[in-house]
mmCIF file of C-alpha atoms in Angstrom:
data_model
loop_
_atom_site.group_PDB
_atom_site.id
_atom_site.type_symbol
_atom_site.label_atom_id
_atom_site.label_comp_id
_atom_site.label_asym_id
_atom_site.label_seq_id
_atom_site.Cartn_x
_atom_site.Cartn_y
_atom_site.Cartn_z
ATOM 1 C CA UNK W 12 0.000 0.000 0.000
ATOM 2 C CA UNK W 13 2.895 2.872 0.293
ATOM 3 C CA UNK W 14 3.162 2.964 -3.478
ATOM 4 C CA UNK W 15 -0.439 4.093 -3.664
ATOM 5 C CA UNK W 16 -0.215 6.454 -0.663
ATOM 6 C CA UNK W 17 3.084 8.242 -1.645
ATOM 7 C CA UNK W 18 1.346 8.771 -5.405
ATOM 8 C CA UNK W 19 -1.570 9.897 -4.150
ATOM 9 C CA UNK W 20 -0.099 12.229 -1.920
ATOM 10 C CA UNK W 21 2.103 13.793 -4.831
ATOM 11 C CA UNK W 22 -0.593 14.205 -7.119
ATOM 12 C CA UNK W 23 -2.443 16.210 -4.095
ATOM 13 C CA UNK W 24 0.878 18.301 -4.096
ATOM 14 C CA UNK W 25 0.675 18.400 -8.114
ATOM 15 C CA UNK W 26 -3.100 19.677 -7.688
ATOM 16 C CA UNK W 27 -1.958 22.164 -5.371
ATOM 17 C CA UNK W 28 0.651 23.669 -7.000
ATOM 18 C CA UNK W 29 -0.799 24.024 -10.502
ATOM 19 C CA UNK W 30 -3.835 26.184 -8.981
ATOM 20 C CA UNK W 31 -1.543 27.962 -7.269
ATOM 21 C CA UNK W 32 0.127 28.436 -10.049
ATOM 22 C CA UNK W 33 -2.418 29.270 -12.642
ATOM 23 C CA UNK W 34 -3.628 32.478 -10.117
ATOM 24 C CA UNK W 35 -0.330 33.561 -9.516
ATOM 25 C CA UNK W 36 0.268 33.919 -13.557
ATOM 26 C CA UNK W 37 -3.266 35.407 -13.694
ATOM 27 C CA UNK W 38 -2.621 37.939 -11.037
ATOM 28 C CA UNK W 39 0.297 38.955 -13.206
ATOM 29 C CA UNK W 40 -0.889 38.865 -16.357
ATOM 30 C CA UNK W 41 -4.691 40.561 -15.508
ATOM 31 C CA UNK W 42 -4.899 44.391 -14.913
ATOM 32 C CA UNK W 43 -6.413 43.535 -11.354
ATOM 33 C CA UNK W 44 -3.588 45.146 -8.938
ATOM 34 C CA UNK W 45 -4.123 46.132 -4.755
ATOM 35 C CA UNK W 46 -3.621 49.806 -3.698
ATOM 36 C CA UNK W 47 -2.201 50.866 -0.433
ATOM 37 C CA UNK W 48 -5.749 51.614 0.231
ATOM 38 C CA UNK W 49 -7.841 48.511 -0.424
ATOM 39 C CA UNK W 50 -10.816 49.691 -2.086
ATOM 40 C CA UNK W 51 -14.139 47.165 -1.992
ATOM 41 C CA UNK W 52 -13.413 46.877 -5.876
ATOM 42 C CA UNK W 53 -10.373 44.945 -5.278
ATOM 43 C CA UNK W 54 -11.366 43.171 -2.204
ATOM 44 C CA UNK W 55 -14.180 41.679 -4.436
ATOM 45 C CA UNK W 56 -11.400 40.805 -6.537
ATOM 46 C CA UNK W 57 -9.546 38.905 -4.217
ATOM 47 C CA UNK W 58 -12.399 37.400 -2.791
ATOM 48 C CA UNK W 59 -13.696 36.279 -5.539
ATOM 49 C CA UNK W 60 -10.111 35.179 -7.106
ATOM 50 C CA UNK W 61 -9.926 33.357 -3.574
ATOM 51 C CA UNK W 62 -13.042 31.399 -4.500
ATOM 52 C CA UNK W 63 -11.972 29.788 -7.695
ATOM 53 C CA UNK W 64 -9.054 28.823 -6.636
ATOM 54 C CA UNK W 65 -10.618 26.773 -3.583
ATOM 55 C CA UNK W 66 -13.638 25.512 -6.170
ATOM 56 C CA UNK W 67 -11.291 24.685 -8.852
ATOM 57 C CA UNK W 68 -8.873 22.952 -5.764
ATOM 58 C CA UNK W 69 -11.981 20.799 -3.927
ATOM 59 C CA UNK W 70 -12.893 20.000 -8.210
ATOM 60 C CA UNK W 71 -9.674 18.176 -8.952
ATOM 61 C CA UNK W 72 -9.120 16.642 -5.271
ATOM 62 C CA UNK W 73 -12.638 15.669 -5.311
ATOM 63 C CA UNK W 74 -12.007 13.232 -8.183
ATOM 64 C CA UNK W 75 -8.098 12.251 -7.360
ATOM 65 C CA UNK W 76 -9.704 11.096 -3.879
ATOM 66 C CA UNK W 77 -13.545 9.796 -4.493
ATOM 67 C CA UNK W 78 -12.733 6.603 -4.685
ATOM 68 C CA UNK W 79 -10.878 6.632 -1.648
ATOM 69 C CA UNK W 80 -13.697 7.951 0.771
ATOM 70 C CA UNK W 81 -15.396 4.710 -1.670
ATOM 71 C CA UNK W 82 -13.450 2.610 -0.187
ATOM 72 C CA UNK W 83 -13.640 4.099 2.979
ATOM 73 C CA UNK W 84 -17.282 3.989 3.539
ATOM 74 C CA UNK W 85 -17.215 0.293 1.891
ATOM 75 C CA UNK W 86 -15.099 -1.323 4.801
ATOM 76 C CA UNK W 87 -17.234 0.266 7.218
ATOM 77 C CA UNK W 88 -19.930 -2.224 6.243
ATOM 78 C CA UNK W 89 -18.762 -5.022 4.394
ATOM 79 C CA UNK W 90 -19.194 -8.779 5.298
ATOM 80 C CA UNK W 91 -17.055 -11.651 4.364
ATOM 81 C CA UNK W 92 -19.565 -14.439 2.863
ATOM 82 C CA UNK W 93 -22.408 -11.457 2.555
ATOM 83 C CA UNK W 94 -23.572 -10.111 -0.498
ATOM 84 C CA UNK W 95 -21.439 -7.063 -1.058
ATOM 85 C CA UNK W 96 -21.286 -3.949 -3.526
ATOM 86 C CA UNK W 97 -19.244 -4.370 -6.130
ATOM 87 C CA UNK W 98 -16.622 -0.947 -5.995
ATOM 88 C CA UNK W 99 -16.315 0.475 -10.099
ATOM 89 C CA UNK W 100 -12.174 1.354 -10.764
ATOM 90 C CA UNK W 101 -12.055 3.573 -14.021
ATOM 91 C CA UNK W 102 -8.556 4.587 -14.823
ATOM 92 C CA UNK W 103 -4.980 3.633 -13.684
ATOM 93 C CA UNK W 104 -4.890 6.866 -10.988
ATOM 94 C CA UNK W 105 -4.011 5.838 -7.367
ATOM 95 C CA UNK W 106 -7.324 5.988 -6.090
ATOM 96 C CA UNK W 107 -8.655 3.451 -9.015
ATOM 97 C CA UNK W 108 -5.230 1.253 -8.301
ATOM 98 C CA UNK W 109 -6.774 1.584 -4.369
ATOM 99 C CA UNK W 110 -10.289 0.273 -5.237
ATOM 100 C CA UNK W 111 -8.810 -2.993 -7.441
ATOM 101 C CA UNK W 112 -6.382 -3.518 -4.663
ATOM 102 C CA UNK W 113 -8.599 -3.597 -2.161
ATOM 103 C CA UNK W 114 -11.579 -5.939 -4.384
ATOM 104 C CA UNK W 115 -8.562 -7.751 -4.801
ATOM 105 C CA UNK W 116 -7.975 -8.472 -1.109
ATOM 106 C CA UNK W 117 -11.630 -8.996 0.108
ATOM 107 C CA UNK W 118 -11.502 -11.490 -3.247
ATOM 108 C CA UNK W 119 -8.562 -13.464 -1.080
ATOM 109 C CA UNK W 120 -10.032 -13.279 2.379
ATOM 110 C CA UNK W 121 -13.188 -14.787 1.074
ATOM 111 C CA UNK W 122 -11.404 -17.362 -0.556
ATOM 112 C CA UNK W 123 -9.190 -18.025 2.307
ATOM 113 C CA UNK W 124 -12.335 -18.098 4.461
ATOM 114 C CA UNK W 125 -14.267 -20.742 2.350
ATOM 115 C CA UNK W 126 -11.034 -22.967 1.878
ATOM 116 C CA UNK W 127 -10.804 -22.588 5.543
ATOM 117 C CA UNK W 128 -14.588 -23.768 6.075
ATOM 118 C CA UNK W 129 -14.121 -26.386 4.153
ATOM 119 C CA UNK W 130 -11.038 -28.016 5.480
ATOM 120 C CA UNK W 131 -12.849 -27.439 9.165
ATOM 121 C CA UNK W 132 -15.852 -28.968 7.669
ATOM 122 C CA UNK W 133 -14.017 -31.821 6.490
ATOM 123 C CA UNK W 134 -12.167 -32.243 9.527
ATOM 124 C CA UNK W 135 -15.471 -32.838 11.270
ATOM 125 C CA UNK W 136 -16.621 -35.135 8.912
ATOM 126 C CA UNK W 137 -13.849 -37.109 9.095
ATOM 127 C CA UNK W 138 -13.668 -36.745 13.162
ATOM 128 C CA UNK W 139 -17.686 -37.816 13.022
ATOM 129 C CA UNK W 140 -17.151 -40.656 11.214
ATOM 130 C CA UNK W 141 -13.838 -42.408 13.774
ATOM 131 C CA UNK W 142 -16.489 -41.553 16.368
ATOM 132 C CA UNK W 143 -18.950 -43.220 14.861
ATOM 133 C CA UNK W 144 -16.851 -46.224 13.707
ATOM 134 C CA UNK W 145 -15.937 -46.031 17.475
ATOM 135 C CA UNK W 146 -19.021 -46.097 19.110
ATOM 136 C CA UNK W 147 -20.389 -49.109 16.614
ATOM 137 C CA UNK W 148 -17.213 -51.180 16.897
ATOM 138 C CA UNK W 149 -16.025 -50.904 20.626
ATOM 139 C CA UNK W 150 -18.837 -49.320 22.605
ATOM 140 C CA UNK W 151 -21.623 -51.477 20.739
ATOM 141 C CA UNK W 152 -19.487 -54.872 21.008
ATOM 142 C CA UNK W 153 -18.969 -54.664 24.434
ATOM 143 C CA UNK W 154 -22.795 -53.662 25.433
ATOM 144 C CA UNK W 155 -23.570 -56.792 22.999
ATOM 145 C CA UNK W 156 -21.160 -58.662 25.438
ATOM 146 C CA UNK W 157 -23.129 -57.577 28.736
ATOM 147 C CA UNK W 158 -26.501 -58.205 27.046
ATOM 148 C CA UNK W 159 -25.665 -61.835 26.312
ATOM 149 C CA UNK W 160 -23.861 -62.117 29.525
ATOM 150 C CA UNK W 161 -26.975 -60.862 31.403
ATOM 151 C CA UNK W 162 -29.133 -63.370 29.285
ATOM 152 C CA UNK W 163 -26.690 -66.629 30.614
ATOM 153 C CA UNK W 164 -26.680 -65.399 33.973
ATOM 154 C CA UNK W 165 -30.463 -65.127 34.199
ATOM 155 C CA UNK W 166 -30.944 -68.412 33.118
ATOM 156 C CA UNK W 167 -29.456 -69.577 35.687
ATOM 157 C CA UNK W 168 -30.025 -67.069 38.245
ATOM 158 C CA UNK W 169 -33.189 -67.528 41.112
ATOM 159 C CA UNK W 170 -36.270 -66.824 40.075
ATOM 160 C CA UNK W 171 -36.509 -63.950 42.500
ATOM 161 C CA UNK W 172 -33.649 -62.264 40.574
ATOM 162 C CA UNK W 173 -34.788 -63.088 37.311
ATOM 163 C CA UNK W 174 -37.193 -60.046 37.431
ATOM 164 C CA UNK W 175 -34.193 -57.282 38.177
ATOM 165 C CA UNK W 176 -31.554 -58.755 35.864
ATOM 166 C CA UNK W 177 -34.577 -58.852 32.934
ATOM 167 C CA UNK W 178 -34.816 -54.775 33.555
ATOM 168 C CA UNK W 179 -31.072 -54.965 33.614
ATOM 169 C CA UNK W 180 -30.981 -56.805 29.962
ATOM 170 C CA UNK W 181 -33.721 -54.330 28.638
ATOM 171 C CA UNK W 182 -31.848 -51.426 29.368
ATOM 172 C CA UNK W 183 -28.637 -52.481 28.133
ATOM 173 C CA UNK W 184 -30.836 -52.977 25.145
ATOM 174 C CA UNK W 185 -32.183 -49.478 25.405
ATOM 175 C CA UNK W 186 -28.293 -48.258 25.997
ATOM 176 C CA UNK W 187 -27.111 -50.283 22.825
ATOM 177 C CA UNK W 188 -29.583 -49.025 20.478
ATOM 178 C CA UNK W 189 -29.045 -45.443 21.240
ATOM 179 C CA UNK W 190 -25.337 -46.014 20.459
ATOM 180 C CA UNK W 191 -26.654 -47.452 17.116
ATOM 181 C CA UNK W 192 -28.744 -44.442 16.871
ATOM 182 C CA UNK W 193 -26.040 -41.925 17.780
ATOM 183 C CA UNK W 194 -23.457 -43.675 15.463
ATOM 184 C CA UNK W 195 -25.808 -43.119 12.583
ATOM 185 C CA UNK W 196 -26.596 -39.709 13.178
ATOM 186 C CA UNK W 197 -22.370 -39.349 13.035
ATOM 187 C CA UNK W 198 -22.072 -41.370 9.760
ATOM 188 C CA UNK W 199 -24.809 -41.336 7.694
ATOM 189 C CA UNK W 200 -24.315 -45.257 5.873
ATOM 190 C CA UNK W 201 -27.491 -44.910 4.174
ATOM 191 C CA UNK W 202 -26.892 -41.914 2.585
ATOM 192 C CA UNK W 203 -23.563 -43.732 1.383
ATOM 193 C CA UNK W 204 -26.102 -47.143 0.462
ATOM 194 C CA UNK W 205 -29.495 -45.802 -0.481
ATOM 195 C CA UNK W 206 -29.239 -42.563 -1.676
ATOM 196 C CA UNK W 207 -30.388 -38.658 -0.285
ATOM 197 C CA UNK W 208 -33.863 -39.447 -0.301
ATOM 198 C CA UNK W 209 -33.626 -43.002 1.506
ATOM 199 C CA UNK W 210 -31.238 -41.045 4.354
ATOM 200 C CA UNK W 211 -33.614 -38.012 4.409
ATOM 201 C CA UNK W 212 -36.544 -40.619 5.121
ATOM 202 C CA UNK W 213 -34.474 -42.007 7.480
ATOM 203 C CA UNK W 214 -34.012 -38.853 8.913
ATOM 204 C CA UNK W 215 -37.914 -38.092 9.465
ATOM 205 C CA UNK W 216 -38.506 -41.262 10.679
ATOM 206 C CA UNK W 217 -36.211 -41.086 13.803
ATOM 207 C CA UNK W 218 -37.906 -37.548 15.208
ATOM 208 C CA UNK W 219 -41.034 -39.434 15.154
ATOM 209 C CA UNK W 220 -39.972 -42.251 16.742
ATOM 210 C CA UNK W 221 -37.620 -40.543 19.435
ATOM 211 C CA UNK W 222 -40.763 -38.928 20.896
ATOM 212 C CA UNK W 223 -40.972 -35.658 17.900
ATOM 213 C CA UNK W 224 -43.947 -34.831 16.034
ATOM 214 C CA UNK W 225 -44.537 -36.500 12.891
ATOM 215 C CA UNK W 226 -42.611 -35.433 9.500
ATOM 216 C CA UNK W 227 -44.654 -35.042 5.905
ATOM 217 C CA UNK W 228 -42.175 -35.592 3.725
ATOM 218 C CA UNK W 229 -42.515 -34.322 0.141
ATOM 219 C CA UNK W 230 -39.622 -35.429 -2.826
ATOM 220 C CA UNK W 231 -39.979 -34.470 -6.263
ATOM 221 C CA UNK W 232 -39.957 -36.802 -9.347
ATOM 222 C CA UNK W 233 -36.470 -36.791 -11.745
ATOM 223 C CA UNK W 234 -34.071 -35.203 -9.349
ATOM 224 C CA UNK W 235 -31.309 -34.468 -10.849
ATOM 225 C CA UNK W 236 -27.178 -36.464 -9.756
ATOM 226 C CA UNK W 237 -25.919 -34.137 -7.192
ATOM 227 C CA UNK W 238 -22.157 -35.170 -5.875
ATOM 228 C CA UNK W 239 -21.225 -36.676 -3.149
ATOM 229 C CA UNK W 240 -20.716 -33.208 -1.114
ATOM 230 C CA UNK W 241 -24.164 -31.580 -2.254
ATOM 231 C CA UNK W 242 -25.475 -34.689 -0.817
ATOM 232 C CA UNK W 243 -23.918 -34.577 2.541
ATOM 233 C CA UNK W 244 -24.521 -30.434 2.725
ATOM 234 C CA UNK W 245 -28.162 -31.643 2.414
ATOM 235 C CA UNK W 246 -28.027 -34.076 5.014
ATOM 236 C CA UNK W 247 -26.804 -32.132 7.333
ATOM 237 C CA UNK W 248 -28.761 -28.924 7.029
ATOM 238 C CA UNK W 249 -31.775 -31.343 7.081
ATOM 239 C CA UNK W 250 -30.401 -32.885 10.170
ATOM 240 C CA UNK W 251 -29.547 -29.400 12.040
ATOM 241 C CA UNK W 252 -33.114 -28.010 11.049
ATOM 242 C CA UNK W 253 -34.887 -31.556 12.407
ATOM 243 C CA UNK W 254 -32.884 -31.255 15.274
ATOM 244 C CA UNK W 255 -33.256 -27.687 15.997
ATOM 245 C CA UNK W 256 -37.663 -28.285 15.928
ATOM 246 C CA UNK W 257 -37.465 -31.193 18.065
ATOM 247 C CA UNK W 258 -35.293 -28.901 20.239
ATOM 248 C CA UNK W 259 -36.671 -25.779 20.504
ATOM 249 C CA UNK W 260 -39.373 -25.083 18.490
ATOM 250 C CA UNK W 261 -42.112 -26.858 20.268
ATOM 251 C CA UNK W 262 -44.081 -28.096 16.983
ATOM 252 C CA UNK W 263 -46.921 -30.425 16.789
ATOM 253 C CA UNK W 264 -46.657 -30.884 12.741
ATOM 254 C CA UNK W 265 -42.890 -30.628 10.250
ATOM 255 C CA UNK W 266 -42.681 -30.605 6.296
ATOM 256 C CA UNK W 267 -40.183 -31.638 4.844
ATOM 257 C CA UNK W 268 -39.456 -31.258 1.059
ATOM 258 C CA UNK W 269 -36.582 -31.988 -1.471
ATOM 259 C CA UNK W 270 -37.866 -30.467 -4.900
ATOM 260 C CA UNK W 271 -36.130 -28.821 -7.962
ATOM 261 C CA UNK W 272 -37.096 -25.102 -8.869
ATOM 262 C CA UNK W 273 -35.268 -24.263 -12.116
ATOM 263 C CA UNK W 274 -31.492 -24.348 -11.985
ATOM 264 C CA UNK W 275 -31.745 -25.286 -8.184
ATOM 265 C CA UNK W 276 -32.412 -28.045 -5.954
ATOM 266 C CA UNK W 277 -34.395 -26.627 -3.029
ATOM 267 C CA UNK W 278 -34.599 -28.359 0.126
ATOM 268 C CA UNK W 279 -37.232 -27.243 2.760
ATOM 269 C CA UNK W 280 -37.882 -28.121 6.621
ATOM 270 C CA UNK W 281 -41.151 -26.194 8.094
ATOM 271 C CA UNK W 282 -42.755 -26.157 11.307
ATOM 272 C CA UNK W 283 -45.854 -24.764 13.043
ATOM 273 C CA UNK W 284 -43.654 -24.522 16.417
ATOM 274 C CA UNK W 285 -43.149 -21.088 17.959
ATOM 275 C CA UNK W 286 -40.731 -19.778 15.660
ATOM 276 C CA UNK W 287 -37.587 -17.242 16.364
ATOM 277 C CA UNK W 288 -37.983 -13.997 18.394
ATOM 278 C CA UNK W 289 -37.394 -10.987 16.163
ATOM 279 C CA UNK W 290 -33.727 -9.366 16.720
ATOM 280 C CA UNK W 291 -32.651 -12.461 17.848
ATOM 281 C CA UNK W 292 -28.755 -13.199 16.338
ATOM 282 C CA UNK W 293 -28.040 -16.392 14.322
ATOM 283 C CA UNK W 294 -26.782 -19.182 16.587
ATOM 284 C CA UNK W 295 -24.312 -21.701 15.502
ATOM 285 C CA UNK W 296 -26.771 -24.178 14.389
ATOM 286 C CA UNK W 297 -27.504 -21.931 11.447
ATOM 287 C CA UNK W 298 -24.213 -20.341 10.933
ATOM 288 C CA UNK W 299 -22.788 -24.013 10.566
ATOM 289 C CA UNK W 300 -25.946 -24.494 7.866
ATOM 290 C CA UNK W 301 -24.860 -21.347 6.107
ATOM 291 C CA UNK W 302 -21.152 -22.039 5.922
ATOM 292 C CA UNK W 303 -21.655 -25.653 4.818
ATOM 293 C CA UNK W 304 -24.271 -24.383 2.144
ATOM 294 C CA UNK W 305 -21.366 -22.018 0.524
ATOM 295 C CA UNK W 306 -19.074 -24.599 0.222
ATOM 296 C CA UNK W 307 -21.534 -26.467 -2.990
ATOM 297 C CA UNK W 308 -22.218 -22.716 -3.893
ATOM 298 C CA UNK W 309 -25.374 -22.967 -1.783
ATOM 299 C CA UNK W 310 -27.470 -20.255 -0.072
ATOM 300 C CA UNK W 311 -29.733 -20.780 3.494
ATOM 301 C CA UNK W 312 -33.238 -18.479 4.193
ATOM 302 C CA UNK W 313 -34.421 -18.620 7.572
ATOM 303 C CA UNK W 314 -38.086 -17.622 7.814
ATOM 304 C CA UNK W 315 -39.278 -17.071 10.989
ATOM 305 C CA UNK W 316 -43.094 -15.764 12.086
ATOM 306 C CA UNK W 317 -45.794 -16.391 14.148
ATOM 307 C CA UNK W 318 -46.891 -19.742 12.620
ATOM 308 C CA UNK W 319 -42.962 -21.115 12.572
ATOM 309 C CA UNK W 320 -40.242 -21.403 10.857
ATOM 310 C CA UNK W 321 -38.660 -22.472 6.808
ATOM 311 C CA UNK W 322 -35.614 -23.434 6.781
ATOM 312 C CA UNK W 323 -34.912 -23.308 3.058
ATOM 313 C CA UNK W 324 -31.453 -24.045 1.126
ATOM 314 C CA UNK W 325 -30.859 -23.917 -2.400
ATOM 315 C CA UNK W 326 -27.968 -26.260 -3.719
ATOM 316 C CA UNK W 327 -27.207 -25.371 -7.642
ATOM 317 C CA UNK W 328 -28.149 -28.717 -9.726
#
């Protein structure tokens, strides 16, 4: 940036001195001249010899150093990841050479920003799926082990103990199939086996059956092949917004839709639950939705009211 600042600062001085200049070779070329005795004819003179020179100086400066208070006013309010106004350079002056430098760097930082995302994202895709792998392999085999241990021992246990270590097995049962549950929710396998629509079914099946209202699930015909990663973004947004209803929003009734509008594939989750209080900030539920979303070139509306809330995300086909 000290290129830019030491020309622009010598083309102020340039501006300067050629108004200067130009009234100091009009003074002495024009038949004005001051008496002794100022006289209100040559004060008006002055004066108004005194004005051009500053409207003819704030002219020129005005256009070196627009697109510098441009600039200015842009970084005030710009948002990495937002939609932001695109600044106009005409010319090769400093202040143009300013404004291409500086779309130039918010250009890298948003770059940097989504490469970032997505190496975080797939960090925790990869860290969700050892978990998983975890959970199935070590934590389910060895409550597998206690359940048929518990089934031998009360076999030949008393009848009067029979009864407890019965409620024992069951809710080693219980304990095992929420490990299968939880494991699933890491690693999605049927996404990976049956497809977006099998795993979003999936999906709305488990909030009804862990005690959540019941999902009406809506897929359109001839979907188009989305990749692997527009699948998982998906996935997880329809996860997050499931999860977030059963959570918080207190609904007795969810859609949820997977339809193609045009160029886009449009995924929807509503409820009729209490929806979000007005001013309230985005938590990290829904920044996580948005910044997975950009990664496929994506977008995320959240549409809150009275009546609930949409949850909407638009994946390009």
């Amino acid at each position: 940036m000290q290129p830019v600042n030491t020309s622009l600062y010598w083309k102020v001085c340039l501006i300067n001195g050629a108004v200067l200049c130009t009234a100091v070779v009009v003074l002495l070329l024009s038949p004005a001249r001051v008496s002794r005795q100022v006289v209100v004819s040559e004060a008006l003179v002055l004066v108004a010899g005194l004005g051009l020179v500053l409207l003819v100086t704030a002219v020129l400066l005005r256009r070196a150093l627009a697109p510098v208070d441009e600039v200015i006013r842009e970084m005030a309010t710009v948002q990495l990841g937002g939609e932001g106004r695109q600044l106009e350079a005409a010319g090769d002056g400093p202040g143009a050479q300013l404004v291409r430098s500086y779309s130039a760097m918010l250009e890298r930082l948003e770059t940097e920003r989504r490469s970032s995302s997505a190496r975080a994202l797939a960090a925790q895709e990869a860290e969700r799926d050892r978990i998983a792998r975890e959970l199935h392999d070590q934590v389910g085999q060895s409550l597998t082990v206690v359940l048929l241990g518990l089934k031998q021992l009360e076999d030949r246990a008393p009848a009067d103990l029979c009864g407890e270590l019965s409620l024992l097995r069951e809710s080693a049962r219980a304990g095992l199939d929420d490990v299968r549950r939880v494991a699933r929710e890491l690693r999605p396998g049927v996404l990976e086996d049956l497809g977006l629509q099998a795993a979003l079914s999936a999906l709305a099946n488990d909030v009804a059956a862990y005690g959540g209202p019941a999902v009406r699930r809506t897929f359109g015909q001839g979907l188009p092949e989305l990749g692997h990663d527009a699948e998982v973004v998906i996935y997880r947004v329809a996860q997050e917004a499931l999860t977030n209803v059963v959570r918080h929003a207190g609904a007795s009734r969810v859609e949820l839709s997977l339809l193609r509008f045009g160029p886009d594939v449009v995924l929807e989750v509503g409820d009729d639950g209490g929806g979000i209080r007005p001013g309230t900030p985005d938590g990290t539920g829904i920044r996580g939705m948005r910044d997975r979303a950009a990664l496929v070139g994506g977008t995320v509306e959240v549409v809150s009211g009275d009546r609930g809330t949409m949850v909407r995300l638009r994946v390009p086909a």
